[in-house]
Coordinates of C-alpha atoms in Angstrom, one line a residue:
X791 CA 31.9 -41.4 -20.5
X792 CA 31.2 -43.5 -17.3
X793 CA 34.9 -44.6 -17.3
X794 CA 36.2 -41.0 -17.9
X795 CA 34.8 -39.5 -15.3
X796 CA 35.6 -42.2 -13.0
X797 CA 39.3 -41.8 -13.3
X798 CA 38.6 -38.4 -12.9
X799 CA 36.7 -39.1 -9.7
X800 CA 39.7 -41.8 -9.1
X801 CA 42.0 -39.1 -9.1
X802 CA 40.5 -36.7 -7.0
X803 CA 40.1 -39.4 -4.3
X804 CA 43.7 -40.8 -4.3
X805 CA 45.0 -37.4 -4.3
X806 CA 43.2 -37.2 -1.1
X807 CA 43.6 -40.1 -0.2
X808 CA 47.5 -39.7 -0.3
X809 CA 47.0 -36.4 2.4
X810 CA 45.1 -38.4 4.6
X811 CA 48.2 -41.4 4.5
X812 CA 50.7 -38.6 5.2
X813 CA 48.0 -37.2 8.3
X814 CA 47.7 -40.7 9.7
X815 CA 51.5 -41.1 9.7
X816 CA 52.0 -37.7 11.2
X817 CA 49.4 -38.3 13.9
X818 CA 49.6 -41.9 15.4
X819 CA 53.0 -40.7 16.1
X820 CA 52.4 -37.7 17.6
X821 CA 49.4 -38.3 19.1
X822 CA 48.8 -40.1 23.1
X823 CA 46.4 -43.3 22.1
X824 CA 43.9 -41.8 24.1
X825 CA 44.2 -38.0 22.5
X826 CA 44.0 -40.0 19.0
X827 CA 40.8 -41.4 20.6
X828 CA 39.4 -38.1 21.4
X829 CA 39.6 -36.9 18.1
X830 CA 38.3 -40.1 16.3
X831 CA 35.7 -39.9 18.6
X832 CA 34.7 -36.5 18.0
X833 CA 35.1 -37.0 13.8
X834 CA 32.7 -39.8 14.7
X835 CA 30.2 -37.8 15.9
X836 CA 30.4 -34.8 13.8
X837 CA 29.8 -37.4 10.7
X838 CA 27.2 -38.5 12.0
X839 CA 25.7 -35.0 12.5
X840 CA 27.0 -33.8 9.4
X841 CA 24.9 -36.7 8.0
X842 CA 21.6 -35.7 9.7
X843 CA 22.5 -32.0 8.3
X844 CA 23.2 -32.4 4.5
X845 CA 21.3 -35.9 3.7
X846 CA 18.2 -34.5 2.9
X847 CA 20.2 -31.2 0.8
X848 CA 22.0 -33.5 -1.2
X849 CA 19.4 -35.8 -2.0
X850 CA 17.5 -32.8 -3.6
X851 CA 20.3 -31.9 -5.7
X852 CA 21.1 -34.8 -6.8
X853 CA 17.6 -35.7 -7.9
X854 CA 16.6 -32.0 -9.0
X855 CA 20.0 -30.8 -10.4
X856 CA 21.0 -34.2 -12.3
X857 CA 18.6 -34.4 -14.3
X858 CA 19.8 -31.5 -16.5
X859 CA 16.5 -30.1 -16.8
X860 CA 16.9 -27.0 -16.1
X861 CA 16.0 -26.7 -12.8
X862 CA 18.0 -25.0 -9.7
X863 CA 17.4 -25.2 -6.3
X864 CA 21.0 -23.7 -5.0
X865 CA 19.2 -20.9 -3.7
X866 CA 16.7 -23.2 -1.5
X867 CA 19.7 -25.7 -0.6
X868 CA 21.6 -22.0 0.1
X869 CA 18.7 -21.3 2.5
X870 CA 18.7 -24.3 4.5
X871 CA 21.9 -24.2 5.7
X872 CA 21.7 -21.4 7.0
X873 CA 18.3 -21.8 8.6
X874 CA 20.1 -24.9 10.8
X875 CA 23.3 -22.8 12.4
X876 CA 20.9 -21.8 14.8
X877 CA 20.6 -25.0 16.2
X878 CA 24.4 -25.4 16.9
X879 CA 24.0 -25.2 20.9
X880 CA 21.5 -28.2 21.0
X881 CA 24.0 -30.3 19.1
X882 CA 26.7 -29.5 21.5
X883 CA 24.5 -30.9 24.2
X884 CA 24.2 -33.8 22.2
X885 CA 27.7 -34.1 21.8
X886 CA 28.1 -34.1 25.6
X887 CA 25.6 -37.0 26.5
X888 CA 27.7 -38.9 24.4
X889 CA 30.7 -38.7 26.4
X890 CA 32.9 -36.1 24.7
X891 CA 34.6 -33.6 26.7
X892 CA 33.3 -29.8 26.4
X893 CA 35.9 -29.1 24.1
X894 CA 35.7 -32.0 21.8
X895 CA 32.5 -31.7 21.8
X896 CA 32.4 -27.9 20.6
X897 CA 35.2 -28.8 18.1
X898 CA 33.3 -31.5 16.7
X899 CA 29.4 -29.8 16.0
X900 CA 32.0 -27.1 14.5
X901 CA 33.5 -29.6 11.8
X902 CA 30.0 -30.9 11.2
X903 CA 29.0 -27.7 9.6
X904 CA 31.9 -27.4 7.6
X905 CA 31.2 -31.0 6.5
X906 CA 27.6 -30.1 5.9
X907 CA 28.9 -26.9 3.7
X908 CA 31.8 -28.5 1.9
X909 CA 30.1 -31.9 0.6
X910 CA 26.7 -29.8 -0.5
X911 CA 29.3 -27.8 -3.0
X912 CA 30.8 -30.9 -3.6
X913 CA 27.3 -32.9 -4.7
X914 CA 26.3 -30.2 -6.5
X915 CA 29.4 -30.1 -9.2
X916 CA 28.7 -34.1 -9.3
X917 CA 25.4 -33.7 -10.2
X918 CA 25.8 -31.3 -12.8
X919 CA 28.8 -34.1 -14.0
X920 CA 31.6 -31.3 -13.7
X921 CA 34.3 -33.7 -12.6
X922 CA 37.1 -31.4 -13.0
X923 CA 35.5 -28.9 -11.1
X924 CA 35.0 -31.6 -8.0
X925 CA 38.6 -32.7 -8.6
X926 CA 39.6 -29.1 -8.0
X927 CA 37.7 -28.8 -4.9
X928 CA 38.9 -31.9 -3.4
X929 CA 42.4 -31.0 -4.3
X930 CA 41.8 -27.8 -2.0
X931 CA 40.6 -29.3 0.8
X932 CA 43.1 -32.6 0.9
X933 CA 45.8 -29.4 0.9
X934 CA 44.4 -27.6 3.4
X935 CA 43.4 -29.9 6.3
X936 CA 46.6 -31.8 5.8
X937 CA 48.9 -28.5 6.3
X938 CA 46.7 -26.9 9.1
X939 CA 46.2 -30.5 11.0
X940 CA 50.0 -31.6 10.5
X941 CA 50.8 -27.9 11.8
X942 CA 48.3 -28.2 14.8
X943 CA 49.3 -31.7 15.2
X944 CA 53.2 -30.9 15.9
X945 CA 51.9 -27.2 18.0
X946 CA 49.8 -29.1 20.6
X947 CA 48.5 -32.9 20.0
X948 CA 45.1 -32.3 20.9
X949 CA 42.0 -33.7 19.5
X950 CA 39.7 -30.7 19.8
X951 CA 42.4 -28.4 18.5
X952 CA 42.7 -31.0 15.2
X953 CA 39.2 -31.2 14.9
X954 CA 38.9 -27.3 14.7
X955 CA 41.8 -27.2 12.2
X956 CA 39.6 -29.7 9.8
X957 CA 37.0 -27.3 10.0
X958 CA 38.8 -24.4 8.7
X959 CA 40.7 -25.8 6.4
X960 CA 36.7 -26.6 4.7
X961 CA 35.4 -23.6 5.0
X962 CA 38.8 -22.2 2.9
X963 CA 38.4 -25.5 0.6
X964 CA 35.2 -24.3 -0.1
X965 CA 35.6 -20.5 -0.8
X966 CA 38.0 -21.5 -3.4
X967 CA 35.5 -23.5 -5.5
X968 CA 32.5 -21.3 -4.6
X969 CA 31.6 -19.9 -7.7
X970 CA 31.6 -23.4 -9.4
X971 CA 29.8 -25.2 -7.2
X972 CA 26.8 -22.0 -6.8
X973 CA 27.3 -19.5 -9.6
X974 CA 25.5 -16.6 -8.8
X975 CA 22.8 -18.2 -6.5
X976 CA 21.9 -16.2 -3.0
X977 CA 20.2 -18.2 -0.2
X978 CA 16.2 -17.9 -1.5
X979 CA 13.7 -18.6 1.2
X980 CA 11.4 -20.2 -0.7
X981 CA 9.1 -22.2 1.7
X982 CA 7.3 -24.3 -0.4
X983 CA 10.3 -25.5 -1.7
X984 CA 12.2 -25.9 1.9
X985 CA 9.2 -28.0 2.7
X986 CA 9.4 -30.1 -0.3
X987 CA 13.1 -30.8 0.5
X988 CA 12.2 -31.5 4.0
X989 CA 8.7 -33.7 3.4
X990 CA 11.2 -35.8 0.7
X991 CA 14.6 -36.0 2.7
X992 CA 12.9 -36.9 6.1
X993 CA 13.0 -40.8 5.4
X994 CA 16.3 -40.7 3.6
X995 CA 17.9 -38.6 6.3
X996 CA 16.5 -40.3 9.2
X997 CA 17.7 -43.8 7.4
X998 CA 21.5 -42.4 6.8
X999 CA 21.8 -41.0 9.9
X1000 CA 21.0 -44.8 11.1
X1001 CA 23.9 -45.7 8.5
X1002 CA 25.9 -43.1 9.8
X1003 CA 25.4 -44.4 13.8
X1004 CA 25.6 -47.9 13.0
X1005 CA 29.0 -47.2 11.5
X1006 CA 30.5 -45.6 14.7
X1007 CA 28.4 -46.7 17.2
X1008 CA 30.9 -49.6 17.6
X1009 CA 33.3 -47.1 18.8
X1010 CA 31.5 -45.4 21.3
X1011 CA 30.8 -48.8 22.6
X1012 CA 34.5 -49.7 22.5
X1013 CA 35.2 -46.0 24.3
X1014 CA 32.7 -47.3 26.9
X1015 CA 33.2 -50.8 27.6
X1016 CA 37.3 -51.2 26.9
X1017 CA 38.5 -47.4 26.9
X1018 CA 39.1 -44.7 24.9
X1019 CA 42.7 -45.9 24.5
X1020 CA 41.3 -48.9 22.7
X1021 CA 38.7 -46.9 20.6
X1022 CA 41.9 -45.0 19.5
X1023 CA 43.8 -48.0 18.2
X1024 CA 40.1 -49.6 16.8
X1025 CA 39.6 -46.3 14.5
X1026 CA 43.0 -46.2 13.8
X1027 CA 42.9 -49.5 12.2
X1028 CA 39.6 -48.7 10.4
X1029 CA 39.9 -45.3 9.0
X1030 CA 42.9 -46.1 7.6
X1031 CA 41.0 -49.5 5.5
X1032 CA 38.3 -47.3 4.7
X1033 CA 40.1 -44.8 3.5
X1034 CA 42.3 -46.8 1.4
X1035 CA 39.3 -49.0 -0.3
X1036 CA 36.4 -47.1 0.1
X1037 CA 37.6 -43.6 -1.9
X1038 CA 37.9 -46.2 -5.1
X1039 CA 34.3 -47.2 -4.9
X1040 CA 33.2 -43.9 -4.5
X1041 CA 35.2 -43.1 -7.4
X1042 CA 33.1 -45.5 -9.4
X1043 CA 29.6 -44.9 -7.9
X1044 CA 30.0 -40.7 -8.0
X1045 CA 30.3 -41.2 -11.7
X1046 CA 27.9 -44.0 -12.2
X1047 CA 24.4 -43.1 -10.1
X1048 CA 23.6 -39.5 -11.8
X1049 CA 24.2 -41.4 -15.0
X1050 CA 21.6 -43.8 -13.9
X1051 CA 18.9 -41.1 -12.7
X1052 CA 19.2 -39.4 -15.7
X1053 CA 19.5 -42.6 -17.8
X1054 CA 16.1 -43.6 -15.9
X1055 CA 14.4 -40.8 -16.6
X1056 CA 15.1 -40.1 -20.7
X1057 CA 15.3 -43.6 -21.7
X1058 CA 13.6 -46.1 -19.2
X1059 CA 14.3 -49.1 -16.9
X1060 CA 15.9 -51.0 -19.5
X1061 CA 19.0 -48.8 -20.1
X1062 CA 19.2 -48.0 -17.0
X1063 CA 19.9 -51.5 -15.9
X1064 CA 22.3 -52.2 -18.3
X1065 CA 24.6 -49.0 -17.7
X1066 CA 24.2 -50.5 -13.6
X1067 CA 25.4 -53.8 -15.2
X1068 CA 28.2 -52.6 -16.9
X1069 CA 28.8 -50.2 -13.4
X1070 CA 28.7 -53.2 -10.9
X1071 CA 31.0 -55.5 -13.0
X1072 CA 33.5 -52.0 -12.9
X1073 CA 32.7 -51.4 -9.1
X1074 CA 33.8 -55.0 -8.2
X1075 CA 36.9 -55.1 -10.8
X1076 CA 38.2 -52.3 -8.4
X1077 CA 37.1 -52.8 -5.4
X1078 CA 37.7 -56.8 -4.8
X1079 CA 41.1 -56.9 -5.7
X1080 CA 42.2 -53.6 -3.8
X1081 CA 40.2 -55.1 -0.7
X1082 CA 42.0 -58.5 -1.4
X1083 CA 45.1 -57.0 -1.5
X1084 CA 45.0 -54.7 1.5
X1085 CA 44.2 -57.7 3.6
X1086 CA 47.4 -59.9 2.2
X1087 CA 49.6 -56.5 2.8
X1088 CA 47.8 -55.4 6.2
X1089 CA 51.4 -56.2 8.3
X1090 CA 53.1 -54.4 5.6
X1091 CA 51.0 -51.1 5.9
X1092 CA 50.8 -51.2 9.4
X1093 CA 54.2 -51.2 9.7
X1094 CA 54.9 -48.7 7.3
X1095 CA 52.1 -46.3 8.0
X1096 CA 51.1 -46.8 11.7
X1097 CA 52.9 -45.3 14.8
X1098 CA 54.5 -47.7 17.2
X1099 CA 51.0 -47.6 19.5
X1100 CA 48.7 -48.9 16.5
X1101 CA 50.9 -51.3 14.9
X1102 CA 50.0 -54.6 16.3
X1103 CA 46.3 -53.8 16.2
X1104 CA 46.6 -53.0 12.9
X1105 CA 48.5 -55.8 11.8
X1106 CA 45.8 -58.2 13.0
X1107 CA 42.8 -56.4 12.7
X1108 CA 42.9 -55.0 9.4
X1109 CA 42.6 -57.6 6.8
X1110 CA 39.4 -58.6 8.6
X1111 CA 38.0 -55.2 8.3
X1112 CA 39.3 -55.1 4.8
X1113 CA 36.6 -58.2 4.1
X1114 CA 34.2 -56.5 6.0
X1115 CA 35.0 -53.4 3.8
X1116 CA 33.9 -55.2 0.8
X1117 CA 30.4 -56.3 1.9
X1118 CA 29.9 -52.3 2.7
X1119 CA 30.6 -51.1 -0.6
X1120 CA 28.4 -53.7 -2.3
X1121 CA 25.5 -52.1 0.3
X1122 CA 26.0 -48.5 0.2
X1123 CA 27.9 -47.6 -3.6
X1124 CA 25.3 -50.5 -5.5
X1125 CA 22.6 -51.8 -3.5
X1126 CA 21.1 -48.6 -2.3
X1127 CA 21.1 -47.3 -5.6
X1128 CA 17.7 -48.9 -5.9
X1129 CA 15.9 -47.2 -3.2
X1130 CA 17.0 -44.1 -4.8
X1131 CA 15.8 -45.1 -8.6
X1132 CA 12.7 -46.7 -7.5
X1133 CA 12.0 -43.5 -4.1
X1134 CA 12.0 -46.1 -1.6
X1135 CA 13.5 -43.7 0.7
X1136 CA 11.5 -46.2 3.9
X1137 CA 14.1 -49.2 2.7
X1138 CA 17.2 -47.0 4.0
X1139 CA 15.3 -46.8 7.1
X1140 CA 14.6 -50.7 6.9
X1141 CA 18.0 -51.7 5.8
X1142 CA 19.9 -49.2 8.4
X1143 CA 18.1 -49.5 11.5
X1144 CA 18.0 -52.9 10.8
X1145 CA 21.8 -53.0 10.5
X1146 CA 22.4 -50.9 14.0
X1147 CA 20.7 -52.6 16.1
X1148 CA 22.5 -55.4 15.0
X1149 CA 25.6 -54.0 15.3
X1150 CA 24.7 -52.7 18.9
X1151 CA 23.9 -56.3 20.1
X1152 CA 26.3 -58.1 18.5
X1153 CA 29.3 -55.9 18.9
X1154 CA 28.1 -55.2 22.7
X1155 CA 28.4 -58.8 23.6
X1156 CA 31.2 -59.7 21.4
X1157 CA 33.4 -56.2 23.4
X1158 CA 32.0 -57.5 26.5
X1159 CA 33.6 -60.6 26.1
X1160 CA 36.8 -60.3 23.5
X1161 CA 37.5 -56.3 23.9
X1162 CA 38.8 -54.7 20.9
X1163 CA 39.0 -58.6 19.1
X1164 CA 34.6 -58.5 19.6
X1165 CA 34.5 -55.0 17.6
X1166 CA 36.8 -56.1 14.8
X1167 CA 34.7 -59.4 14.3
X1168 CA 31.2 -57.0 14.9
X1169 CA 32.0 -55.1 12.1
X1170 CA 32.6 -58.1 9.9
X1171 CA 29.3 -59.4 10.8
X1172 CA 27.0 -56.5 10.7
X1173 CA 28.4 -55.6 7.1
X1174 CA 27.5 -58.9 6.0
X1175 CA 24.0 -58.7 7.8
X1176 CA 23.8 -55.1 5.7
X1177 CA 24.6 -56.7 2.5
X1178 CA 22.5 -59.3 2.6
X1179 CA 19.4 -57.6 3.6
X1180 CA 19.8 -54.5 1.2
X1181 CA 19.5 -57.4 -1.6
X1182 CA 16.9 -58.9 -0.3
X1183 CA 15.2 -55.0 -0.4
X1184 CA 16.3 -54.2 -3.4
X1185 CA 14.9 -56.8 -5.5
X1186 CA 11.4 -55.6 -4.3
X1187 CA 12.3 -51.7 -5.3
X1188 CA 14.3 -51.7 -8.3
X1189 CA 16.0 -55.1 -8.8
X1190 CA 19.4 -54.4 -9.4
X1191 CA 21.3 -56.2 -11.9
X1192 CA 23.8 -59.0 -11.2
X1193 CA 25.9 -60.0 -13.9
X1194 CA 26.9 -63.3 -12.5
X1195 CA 29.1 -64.4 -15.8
X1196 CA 31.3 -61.0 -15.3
X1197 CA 31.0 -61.2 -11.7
X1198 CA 32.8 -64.4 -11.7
X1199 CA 35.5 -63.4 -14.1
X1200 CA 36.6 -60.9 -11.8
X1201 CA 36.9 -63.5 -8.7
X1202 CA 38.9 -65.5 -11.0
X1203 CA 41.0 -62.9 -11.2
X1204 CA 41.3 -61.7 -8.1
X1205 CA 41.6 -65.1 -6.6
X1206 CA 45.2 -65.4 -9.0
X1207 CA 46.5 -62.1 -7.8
X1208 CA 45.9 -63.3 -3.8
X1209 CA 47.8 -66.6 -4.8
X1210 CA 50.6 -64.8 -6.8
X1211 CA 51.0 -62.0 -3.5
X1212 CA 50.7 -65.1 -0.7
X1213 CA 53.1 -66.9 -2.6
X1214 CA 55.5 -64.0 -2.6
X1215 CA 54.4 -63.0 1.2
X1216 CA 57.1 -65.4 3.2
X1217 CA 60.1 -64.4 0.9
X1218 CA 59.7 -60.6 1.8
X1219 CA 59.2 -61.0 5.3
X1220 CA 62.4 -60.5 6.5
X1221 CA 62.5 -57.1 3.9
X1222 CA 62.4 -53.2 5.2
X1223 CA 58.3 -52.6 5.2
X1224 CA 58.4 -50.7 2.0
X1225 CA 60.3 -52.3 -0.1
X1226 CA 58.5 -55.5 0.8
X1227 CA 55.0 -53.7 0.5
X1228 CA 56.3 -52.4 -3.2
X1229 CA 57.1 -55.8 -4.2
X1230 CA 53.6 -57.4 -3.1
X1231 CA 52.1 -54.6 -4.6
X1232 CA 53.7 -54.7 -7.9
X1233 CA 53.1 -58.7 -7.9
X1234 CA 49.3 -58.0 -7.4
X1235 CA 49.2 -55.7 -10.0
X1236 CA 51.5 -58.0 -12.4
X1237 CA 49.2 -60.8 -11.8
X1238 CA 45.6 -59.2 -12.3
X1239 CA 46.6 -56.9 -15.4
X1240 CA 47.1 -59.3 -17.4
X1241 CA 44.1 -60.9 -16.9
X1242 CA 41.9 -58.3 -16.5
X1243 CA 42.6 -57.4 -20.0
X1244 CA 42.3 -60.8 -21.3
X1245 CA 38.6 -61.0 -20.0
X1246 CA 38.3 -57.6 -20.7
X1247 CA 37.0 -56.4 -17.2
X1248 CA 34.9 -53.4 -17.4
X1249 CA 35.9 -52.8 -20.7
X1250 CA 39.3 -52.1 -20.4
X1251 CA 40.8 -52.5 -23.8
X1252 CA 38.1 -49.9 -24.6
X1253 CA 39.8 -47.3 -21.9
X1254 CA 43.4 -48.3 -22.8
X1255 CA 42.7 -47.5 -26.5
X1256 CA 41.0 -44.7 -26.3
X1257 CA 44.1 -43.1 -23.5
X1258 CA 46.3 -44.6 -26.6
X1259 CA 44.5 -42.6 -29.2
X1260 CA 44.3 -39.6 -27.0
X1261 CA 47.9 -39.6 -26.3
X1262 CA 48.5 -40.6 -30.1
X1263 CA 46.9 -37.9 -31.4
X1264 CA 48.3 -35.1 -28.8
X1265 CA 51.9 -36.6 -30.1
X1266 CA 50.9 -36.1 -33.6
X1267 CA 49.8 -32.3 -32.4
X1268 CA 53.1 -31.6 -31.4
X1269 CA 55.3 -28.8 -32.7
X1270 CA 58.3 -31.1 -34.1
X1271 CA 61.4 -29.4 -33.2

């Protein structure tokens, strides 16, 4: 089941994830480096509003609504978004003591709500486990802010105007998968249960807001110290890893972590730790290699994908962000998964706030003396920092498992894929950036397959059979003709 709905999840994601490949083509081409700035800084900070917004929502689904007990609180969840429009004009003021232009600024506490609206639908079809239904909606929305942003893109190249497309195009994503996501429920002011939601979210949301900052608080630094110019070219370089390598770890954890509230709270500690064993050895088994990879092909990909503006950054700073990518995964998809089974909601706080203001001093200095080079090498550091102190945390909440044995078998083959695609590297240098991206690619894959199957890495003979059986027994279904 776990594996199922992950490639489900999987698929969702890539298929978004392809969108977004053919959005960053279209704009860092398009785009003036510092206009490209202005809306990656304004997506910044309506994240990290959008964040503050639906944290505490989504945490209450997820923990109410997953446990398949019967219990709705759509209405309530209904209720609170709409009780927080009203406070639209105070984040725009926010927005503006950050920096942003008026209309960047208004742009971008608009896209927070539609964030805030689309991602509460979305948590709720992923805790009731309705993966088609989430793969639906996230089909909608890839469609939609692709066409309007490409359209607005090539009409008038400016960041507030793409940042207002976004938001549309999520409010229409959402309409379209309404009814799945919220049935028949009305917004229900219920006030004992809005304060419950509230009294429970406050830590959580106060301690991934912290995530959210410390994640693009580095960029507003950049804007300030070095230009926006070079905060352009930074998140350039950035959103596109994350993107690539992040949306396969969430693939993994948004099938894995409602399986483990549930598993926690029918069948006890036990079980639950060894479906996260058998999810952490599948979590890495994805993530390493992709993250391996993406570093060895960096020069590729930013050739191939980057305008002429971003490419050198990108060549150069990506497979360090790549590595940095890894160490962010292991915190946010795994680790924190233990403040959540064990309701140590003040261990986000701990962990993130402890995370930005290392961030803020070490990437200040390291700008103030390197430029862009000091918030590449930032990142890389404060991940680490993250990582380690979320497992120190964690093995005071609910100790996480960490199948070393597995865990190792999965270096090993990872470590033969980077060998095989290095070897290969110098003799497609001289090759078009595709073609010599499909070969490195197809090397990696050729290389870790194999071996992946022959240690049997998150149980993949399991998922191969049972795809073989499936597809046997639809061919055996067949009308013959």
């Amino acid at each position: 089941m776990l594996a199922r709905q992950t490639v489900v999840y999987f698929a969702a994601n890539v298929f978004s994830a392809l969108f977004g490949l053919l959005n960053t083509i279209v704009f860092t081409r398009v785009f003036a480096v510092a206009a490209y700035g202005d809306y990656l800084l304004g997506f910044a900070f309506a994240t990290l509003l959008a964040t503050f917004l639906a944290s505490a929502l989504k945490l209450a689904i997820l923990r109410e609504q997953a446990k398949g007990d019967g219990a709705d609180i759509r209405g309530a969840i209904l209720a609170a978004m709409a009780l927080l429009a009203p406070a639209a004009p105070l984040f725009f003021v926010v927005a503006r003591l950050t920096g942003l232009a008026a209309s960047v600024s208004a742009a971008a506490v608009l896209l927070a709500f539609a964030v805030t609206l689309y991602e509460t639908s979305q948590e709720s079809l992923r805790a009731a486990q309705r993966p088609h239904d989430y793969l639906r909606g996230t089909v909608y929305r890839a469609l939609l802010v692709s066409a309007l942003g490409v359209a607005v893109a090539l009409a008038s190249a400016s960041g507030a105007a793409l940042l207002v497309s976004s938001s549309l195009a999520l409010v229409a994503a959402t309409a379209l998968f309404w009814r799945a996501a919220w049935g028949e429920a009305r917004p229900r002011l219920d006030r004992a249960r809005l304060l419950d939601i509230a009294k429970a979210g406050l830590p959580f949301t106060f301690s991934m807001s912290l995530m959210a900052l410390a994640t693009v608080a580095d960029r507003f630094l950049l804007a300030e110290l070095a230009g926006v110019a070079d905060a352009g070219r930074y998140g350039a370089s950035l959103d596109l890893v994350r993107q690539a390598l992040i949306i396969p770890a969430i693939s993994v954890s948004t099938a894995f972590v409602p399986m483990a509230v549930r598993l926690l709270a029918e069948r006890g500690e036990d079980e639950a730790r060894r479906h996260l064993a058998k999810s952490m050895e599948l979590l890495l088994a994805v993530v390493l290699p992709a993250c391996v990879g993406f570093a060895l092909v960096s020069p590729q990909i930013a050739d191939l994908v980057l305008g002429p503006a971003f490419r050198e950054t990108g060549r150069w700073a990506m497979p360090i962000l790549a590595m940095a990518v890894v160490f962010q995964i292991l915190t946010q998809q795994y680790l924190h998964t233990s403040f959540l089974l064990s309701n140590r909601n003040r261990f986000y706080l701990v962990n993130t706030g402890s995370v930005l203001v290392f961030n803020l001093v070490v990437s200040a200095l390291l700008i103030y003396r390197f430029g862009l080079a000091g918030a590449v090498w930032g990142r890389l550091a404060a991940e680490v920092f993250g990582c380690a102190q979320a497992y120190a945390l964690s093995r005071v909440a609910f100790a996480m498992p960490l199948p070393v044995g597995r865990l190792a078998l999965v270096g090993a083959a990872t470590a033969t894929m980077a060998a095989a695609v290095h070897a290969l590297s110098a003799m497609v240098e001289a090759l078009p950036p595709a073609l010599a991206l499909a070969l490195l690619v197809g090397a990696g894959v050729a290389a870790y397959a194999p071996i992946a199957l022959a240690f049997d890495l998150a149980e993949a003979r399991a998922l191969i059979g049972g795809l073989a059986r499936r597809l046997g027994a639809r061919a055996c279904q067949s009308p013959v003709a």
